PDB file of C-alpha atoms in Angstrom:
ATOM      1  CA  UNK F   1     -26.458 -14.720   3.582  1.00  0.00           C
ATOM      2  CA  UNK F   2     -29.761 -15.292   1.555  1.00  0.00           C
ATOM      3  CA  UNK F   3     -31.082 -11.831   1.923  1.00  0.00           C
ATOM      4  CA  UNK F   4     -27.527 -10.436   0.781  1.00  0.00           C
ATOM      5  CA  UNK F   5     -27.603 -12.670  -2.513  1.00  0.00           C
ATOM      6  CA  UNK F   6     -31.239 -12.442  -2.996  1.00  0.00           C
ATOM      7  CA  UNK F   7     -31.478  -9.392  -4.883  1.00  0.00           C
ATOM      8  CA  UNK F   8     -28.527 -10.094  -7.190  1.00  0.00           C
ATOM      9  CA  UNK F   9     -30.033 -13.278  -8.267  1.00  0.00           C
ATOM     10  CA  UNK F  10     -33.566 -11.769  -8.719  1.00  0.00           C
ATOM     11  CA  UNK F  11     -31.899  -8.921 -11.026  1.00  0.00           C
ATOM     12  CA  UNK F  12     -30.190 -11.886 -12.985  1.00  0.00           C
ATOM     13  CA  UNK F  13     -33.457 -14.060 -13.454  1.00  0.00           C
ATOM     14  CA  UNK F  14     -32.504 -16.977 -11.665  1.00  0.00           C
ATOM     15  CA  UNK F  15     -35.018 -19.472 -10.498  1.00  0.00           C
ATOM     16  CA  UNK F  16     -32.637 -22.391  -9.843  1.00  0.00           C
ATOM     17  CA  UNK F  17     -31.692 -22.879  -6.255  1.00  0.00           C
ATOM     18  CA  UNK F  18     -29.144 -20.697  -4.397  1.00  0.00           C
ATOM     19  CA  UNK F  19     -25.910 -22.056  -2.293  1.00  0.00           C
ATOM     20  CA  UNK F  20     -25.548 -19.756   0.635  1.00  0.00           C
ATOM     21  CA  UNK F  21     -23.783 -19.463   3.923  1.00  0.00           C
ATOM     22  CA  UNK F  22     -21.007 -21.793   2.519  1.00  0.00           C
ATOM     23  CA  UNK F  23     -23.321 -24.146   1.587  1.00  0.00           C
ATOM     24  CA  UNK F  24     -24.721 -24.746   4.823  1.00  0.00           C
ATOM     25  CA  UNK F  25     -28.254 -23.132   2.723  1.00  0.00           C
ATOM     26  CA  UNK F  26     -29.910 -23.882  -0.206  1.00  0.00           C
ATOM     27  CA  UNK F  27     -32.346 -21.704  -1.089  1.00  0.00           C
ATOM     28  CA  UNK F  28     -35.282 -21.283  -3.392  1.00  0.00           C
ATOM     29  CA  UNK F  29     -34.855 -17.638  -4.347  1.00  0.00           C
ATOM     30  CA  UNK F  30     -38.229 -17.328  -5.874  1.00  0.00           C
ATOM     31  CA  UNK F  31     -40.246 -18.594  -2.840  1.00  0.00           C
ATOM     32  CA  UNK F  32     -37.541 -18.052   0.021  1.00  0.00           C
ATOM     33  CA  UNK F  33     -37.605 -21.503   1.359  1.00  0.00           C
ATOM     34  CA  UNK F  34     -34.580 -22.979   2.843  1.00  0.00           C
ATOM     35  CA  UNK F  35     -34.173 -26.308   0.880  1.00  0.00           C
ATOM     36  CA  UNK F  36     -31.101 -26.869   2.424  1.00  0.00           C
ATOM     37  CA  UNK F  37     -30.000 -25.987   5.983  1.00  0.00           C
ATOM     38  CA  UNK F  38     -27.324 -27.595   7.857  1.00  0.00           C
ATOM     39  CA  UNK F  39     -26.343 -25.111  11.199  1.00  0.00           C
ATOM     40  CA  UNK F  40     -24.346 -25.535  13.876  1.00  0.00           C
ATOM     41  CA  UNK F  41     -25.437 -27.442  16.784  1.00  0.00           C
ATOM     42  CA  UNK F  42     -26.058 -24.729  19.848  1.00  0.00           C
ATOM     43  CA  UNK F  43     -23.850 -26.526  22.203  1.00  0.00           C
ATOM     44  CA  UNK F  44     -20.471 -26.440  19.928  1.00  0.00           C
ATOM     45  CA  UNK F  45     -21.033 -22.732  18.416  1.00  0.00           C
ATOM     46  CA  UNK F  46     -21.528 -21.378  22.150  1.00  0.00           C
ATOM     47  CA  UNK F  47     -18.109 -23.365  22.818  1.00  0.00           C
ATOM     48  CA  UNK F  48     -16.783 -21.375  19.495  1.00  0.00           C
ATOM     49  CA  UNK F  49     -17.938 -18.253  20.436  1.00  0.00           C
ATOM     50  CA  UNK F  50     -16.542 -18.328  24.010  1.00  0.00           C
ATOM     51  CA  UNK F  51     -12.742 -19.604  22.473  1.00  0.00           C
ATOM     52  CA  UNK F  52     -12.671 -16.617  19.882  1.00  0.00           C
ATOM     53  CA  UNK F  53     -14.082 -13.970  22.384  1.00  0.00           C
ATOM     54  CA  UNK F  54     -11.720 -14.789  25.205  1.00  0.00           C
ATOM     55  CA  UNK F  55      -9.014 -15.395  22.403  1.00  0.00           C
ATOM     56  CA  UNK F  56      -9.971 -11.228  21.715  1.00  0.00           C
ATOM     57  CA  UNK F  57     -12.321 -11.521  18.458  1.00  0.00           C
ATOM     58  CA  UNK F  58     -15.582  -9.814  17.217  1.00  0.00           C
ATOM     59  CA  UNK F  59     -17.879 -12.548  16.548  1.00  0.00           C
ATOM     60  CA  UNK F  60     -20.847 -12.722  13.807  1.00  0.00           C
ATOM     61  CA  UNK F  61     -23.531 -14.824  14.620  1.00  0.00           C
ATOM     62  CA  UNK F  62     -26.065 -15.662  12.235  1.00  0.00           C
ATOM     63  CA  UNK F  63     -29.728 -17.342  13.064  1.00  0.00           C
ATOM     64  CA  UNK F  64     -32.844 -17.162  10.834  1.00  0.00           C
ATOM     65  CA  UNK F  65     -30.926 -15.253   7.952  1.00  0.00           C
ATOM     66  CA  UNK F  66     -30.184 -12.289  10.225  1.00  0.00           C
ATOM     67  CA  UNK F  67     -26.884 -11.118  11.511  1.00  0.00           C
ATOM     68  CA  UNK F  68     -26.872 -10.874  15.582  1.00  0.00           C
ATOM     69  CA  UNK F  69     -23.715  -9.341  17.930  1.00  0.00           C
ATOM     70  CA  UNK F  70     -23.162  -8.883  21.072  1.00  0.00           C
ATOM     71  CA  UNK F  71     -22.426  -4.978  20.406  1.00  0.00           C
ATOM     72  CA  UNK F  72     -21.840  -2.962  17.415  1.00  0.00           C
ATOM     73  CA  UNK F  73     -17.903  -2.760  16.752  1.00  0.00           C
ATOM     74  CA  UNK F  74     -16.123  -0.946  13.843  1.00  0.00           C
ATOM     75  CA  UNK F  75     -15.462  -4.965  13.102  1.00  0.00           C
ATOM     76  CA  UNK F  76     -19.268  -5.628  13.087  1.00  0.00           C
ATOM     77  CA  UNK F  77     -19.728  -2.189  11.265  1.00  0.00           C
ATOM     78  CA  UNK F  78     -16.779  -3.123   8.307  1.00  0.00           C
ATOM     79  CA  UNK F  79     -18.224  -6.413   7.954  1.00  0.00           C
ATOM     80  CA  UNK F  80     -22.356  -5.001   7.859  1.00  0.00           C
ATOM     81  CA  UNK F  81     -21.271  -2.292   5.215  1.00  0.00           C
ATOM     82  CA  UNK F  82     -19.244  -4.842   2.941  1.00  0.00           C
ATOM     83  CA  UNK F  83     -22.342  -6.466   2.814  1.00  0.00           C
ATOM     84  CA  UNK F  84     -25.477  -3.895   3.020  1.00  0.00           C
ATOM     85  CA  UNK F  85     -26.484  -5.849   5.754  1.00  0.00           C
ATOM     86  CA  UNK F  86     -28.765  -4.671   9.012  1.00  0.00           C
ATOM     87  CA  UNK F  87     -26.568  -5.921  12.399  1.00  0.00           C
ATOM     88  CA  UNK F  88     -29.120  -6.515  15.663  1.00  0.00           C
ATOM     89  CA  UNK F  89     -26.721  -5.799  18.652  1.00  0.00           C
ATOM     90  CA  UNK F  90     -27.925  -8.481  21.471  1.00  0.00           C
ATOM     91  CA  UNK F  91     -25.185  -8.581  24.443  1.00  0.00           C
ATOM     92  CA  UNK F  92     -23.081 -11.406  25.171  1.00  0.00           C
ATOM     93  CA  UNK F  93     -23.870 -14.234  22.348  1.00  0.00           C
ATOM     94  CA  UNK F  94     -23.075 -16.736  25.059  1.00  0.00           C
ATOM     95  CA  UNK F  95     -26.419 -15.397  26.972  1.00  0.00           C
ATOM     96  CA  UNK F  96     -28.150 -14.759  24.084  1.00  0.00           C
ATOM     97  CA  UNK F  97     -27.864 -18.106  21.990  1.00  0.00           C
ATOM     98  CA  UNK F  98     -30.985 -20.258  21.871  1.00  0.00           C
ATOM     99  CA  UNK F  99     -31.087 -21.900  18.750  1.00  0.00           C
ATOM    100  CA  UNK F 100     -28.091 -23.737  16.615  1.00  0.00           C
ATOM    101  CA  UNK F 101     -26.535 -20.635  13.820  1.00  0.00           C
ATOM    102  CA  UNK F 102     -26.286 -21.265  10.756  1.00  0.00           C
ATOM    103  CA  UNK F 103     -22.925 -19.832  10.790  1.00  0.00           C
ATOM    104  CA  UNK F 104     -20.326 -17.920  12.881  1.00  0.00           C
ATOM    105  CA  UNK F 105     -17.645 -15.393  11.757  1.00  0.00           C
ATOM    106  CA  UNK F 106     -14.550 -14.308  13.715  1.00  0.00           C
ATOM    107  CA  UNK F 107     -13.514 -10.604  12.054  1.00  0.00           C
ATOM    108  CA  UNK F 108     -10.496  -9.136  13.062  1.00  0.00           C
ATOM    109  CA  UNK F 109      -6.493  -8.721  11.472  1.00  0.00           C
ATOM    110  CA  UNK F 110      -5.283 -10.883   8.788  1.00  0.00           C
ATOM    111  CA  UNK F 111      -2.554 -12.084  10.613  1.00  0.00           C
ATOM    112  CA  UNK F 112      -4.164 -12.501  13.991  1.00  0.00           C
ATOM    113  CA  UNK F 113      -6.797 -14.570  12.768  1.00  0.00           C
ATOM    114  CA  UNK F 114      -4.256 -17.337  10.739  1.00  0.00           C
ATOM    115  CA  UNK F 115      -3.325 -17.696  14.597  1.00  0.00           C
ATOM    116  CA  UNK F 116      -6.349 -18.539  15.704  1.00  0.00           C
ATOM    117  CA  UNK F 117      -7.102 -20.949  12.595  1.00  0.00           C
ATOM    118  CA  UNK F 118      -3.805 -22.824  13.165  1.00  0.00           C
ATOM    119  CA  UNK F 119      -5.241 -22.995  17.454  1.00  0.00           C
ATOM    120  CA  UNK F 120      -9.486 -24.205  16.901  1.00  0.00           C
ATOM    121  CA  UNK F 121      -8.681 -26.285  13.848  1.00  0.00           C
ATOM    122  CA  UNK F 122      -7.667 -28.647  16.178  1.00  0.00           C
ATOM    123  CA  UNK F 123      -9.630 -28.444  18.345  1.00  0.00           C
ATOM    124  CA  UNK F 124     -12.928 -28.622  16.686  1.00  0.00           C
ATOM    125  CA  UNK F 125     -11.573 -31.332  14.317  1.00  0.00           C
ATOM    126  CA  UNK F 126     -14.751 -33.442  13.460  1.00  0.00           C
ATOM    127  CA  UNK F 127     -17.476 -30.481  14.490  1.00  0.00           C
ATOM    128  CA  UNK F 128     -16.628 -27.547  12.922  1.00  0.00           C
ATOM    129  CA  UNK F 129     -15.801 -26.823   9.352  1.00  0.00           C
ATOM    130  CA  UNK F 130     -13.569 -23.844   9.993  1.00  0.00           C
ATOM    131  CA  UNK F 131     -11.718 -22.347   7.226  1.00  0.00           C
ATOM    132  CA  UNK F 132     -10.766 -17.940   5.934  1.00  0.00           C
ATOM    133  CA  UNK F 133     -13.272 -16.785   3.061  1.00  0.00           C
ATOM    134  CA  UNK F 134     -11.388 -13.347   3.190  1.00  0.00           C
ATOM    135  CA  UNK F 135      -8.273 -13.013   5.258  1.00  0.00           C
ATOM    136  CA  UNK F 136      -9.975 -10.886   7.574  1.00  0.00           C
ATOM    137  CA  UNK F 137     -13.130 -13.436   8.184  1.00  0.00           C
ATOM    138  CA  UNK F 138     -12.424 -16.957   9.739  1.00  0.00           C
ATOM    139  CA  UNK F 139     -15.347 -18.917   9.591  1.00  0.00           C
ATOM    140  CA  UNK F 140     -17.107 -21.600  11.590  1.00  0.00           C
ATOM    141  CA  UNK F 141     -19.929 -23.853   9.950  1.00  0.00           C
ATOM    142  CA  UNK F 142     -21.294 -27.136  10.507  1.00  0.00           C
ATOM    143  CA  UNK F 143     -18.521 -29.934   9.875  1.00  0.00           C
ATOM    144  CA  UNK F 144     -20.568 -31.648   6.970  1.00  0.00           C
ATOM    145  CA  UNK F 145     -20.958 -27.800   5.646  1.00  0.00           C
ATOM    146  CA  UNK F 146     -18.801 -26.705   2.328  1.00  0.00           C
ATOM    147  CA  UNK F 147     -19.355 -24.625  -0.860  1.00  0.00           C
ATOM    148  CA  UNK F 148     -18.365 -28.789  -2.296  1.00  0.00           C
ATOM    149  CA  UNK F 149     -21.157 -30.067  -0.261  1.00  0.00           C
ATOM    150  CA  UNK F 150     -23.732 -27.023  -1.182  1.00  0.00           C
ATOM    151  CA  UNK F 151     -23.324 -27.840  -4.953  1.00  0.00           C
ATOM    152  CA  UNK F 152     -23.394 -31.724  -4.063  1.00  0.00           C
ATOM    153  CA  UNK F 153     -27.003 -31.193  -3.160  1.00  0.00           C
ATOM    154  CA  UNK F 154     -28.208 -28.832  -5.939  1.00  0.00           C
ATOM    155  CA  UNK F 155     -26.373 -31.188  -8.616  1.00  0.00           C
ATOM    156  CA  UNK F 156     -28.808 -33.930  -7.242  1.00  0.00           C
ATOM    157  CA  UNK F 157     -31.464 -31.563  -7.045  1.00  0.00           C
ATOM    158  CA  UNK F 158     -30.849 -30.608 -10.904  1.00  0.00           C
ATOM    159  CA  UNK F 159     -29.824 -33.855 -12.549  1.00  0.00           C
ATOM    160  CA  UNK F 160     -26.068 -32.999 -13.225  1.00  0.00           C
ATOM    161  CA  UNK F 161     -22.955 -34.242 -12.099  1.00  0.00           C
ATOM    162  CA  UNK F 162     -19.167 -33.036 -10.774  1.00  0.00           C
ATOM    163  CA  UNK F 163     -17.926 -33.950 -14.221  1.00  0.00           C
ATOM    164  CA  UNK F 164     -20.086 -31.649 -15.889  1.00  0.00           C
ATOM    165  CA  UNK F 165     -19.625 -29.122 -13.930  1.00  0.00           C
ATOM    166  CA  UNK F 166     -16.919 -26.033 -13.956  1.00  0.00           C
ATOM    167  CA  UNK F 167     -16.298 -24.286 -10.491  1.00  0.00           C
ATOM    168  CA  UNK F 168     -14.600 -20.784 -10.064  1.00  0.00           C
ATOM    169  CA  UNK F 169     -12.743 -19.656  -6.938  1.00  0.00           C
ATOM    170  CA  UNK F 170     -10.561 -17.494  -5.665  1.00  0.00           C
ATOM    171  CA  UNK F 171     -10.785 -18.135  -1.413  1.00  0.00           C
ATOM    172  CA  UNK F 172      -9.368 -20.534   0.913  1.00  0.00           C
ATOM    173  CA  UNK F 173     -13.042 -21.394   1.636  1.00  0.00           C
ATOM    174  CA  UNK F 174     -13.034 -22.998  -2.129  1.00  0.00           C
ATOM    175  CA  UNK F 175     -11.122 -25.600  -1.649  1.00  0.00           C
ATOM    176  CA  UNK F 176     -13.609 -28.306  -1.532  1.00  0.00           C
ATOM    177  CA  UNK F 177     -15.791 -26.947  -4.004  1.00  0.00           C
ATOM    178  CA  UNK F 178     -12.726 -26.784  -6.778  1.00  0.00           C
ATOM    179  CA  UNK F 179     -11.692 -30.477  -5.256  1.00  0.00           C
ATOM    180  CA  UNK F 180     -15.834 -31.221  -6.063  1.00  0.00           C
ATOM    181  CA  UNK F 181     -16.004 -30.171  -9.486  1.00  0.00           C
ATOM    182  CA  UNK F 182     -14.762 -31.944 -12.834  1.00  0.00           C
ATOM    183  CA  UNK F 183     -12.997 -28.882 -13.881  1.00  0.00           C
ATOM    184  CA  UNK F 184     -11.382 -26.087 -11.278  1.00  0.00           C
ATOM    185  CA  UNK F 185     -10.977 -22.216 -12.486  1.00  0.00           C
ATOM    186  CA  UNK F 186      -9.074 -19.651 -10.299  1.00  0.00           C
ATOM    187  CA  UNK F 187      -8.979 -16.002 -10.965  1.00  0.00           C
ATOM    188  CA  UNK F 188      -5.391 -14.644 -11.006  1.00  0.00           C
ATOM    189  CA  UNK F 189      -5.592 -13.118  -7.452  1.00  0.00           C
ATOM    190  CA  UNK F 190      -6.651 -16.191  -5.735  1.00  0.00           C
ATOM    191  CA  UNK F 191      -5.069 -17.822  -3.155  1.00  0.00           C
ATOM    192  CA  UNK F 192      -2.394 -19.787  -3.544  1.00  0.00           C
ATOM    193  CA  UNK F 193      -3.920 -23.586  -2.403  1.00  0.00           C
ATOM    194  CA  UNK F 194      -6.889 -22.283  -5.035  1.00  0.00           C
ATOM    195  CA  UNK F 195      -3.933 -21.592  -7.742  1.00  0.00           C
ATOM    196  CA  UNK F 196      -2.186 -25.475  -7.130  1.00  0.00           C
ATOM    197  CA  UNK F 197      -5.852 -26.897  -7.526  1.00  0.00           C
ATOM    198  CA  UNK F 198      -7.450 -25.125 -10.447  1.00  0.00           C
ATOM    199  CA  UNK F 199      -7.751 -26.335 -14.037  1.00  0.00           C
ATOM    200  CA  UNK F 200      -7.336 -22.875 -15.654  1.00  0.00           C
ATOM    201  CA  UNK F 201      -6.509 -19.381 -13.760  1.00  0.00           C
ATOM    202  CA  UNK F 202      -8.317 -16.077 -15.524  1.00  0.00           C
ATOM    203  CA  UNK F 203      -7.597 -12.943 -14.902  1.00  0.00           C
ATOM    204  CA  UNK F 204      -8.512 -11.224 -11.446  1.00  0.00           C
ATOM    205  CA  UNK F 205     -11.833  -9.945 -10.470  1.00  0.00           C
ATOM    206  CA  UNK F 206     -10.549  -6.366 -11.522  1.00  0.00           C
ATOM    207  CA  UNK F 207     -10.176  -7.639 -15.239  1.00  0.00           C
ATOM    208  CA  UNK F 208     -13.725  -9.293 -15.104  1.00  0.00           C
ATOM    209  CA  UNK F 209     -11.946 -13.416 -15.639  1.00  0.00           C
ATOM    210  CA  UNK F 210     -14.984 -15.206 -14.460  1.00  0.00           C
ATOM    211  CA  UNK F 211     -17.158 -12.777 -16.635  1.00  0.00           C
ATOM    212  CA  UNK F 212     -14.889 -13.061 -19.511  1.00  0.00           C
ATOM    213  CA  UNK F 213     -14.863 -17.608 -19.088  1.00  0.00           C
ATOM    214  CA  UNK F 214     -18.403 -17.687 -19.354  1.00  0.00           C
ATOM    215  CA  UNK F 215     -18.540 -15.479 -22.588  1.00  0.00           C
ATOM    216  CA  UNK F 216     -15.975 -17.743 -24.248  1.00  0.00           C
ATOM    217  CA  UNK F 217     -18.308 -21.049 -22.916  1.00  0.00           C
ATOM    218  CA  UNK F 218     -21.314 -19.374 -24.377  1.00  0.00           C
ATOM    219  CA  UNK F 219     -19.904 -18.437 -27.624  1.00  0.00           C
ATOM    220  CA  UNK F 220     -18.230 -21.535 -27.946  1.00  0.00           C
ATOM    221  CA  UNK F 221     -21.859 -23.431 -27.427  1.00  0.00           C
ATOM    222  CA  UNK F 222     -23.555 -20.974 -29.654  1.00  0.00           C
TER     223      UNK F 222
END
């Protein structure tokens, strides 16, 4: 979400524009605006929501940069506190639902979940993008939606291109964006798809890799 990555950006000084929501935003995190939005179209994510409630799943929904539920579960509660992130409990989503989200997230077991992956995959072939960012989040965006496409925009935005750019990733939502950029990094704990695709592996978050590639860039340009 925006407001989740908002403060972390304004703490590092960035002005350039921010890839949110798996690309499906853009922002501007100096003036807020969405330069970017690509959400779901109301009619499929109330058929996604129904499919992963009956199949037994908490479901995220997320509309004007806020997070919406139909109740407050320890699911919703786990996924709020990872996050810092104020939930608005509205009853059934299905009722609720006016406008397209921006995104939708099924929370539940690790396990369970790969289930369900392997069952809407197919069936939303074409209008969803539906892909795990964690093992314990499956995620449903808009089917031209990626972290790939996200950067696509901003590189026009900025004037640079894939082959200039390096891409670090450690989820199975990072496929496309390692597949979009000239040169793929994984850290050491990444999945393995992310491992097969990447140019270089660092070490794991715990051992600060991504932190520790972009020290060795900058010295190397100094």
């Amino acid at each position: 979400m925006f407001r989740a990555v908002r403060p972390y950006v304004k703490e590092a000084g960035i002005d350039d524009p921010v890839i949110c929501y798996q690309g499906a935003v853009v922002a501007d995190p100096v003036t807020g605006e969405f330069l970017r939005h690509v959400p779901i179209p109301r009619e499929v994510a109330l058929e996604a929501i129904d499919a992963v409630v009956i199949a037994g799943f908490h479901v995220n929904c997320y509309v004007d940069d806020l997070l919406y539920v139909a109740e407050v579960t320890p699911e919703a509660r786990a996924y709020a506190d990872f996050q810092g992130l104020e939930i608005h409990a509205v009853g059934p989503l299905h009722e609720w639902l006016r406008d397209a989200p921006t995104k939708l997230v099924a929370v539940g077991d690790p396990k369970a979940l790969d289930v369900l992956e392997a069952q809407l995959k197919p069936r939303f072939r074409g209008r969803l993008f539906v892909s795990k960012s964690l093992p314990y989040f499956l995620e449903f965006a808009h089917p031209d939606v990626s972290k790939g496409s996200g950067l696509q925009f901003v590189a026009d935005r900025l004037g640079f291109t894939a082959a200039e750019t390096v891409a670090c990733g450690d989820g199975e939502n990072d496929r496309e964006l390692l597949d979009w950029a000239g040169f793929g990094v994984a850290v050491a704990n990444a999945h393995p798809d992310i491992l097969a695709r990447a140019d270089l592996v660092v070490p794991d978050v715990e051992h600060e890799g991504v932190a520790t590639l972009l020290e060795a860039y900058l010295d190397s340009a100094s």
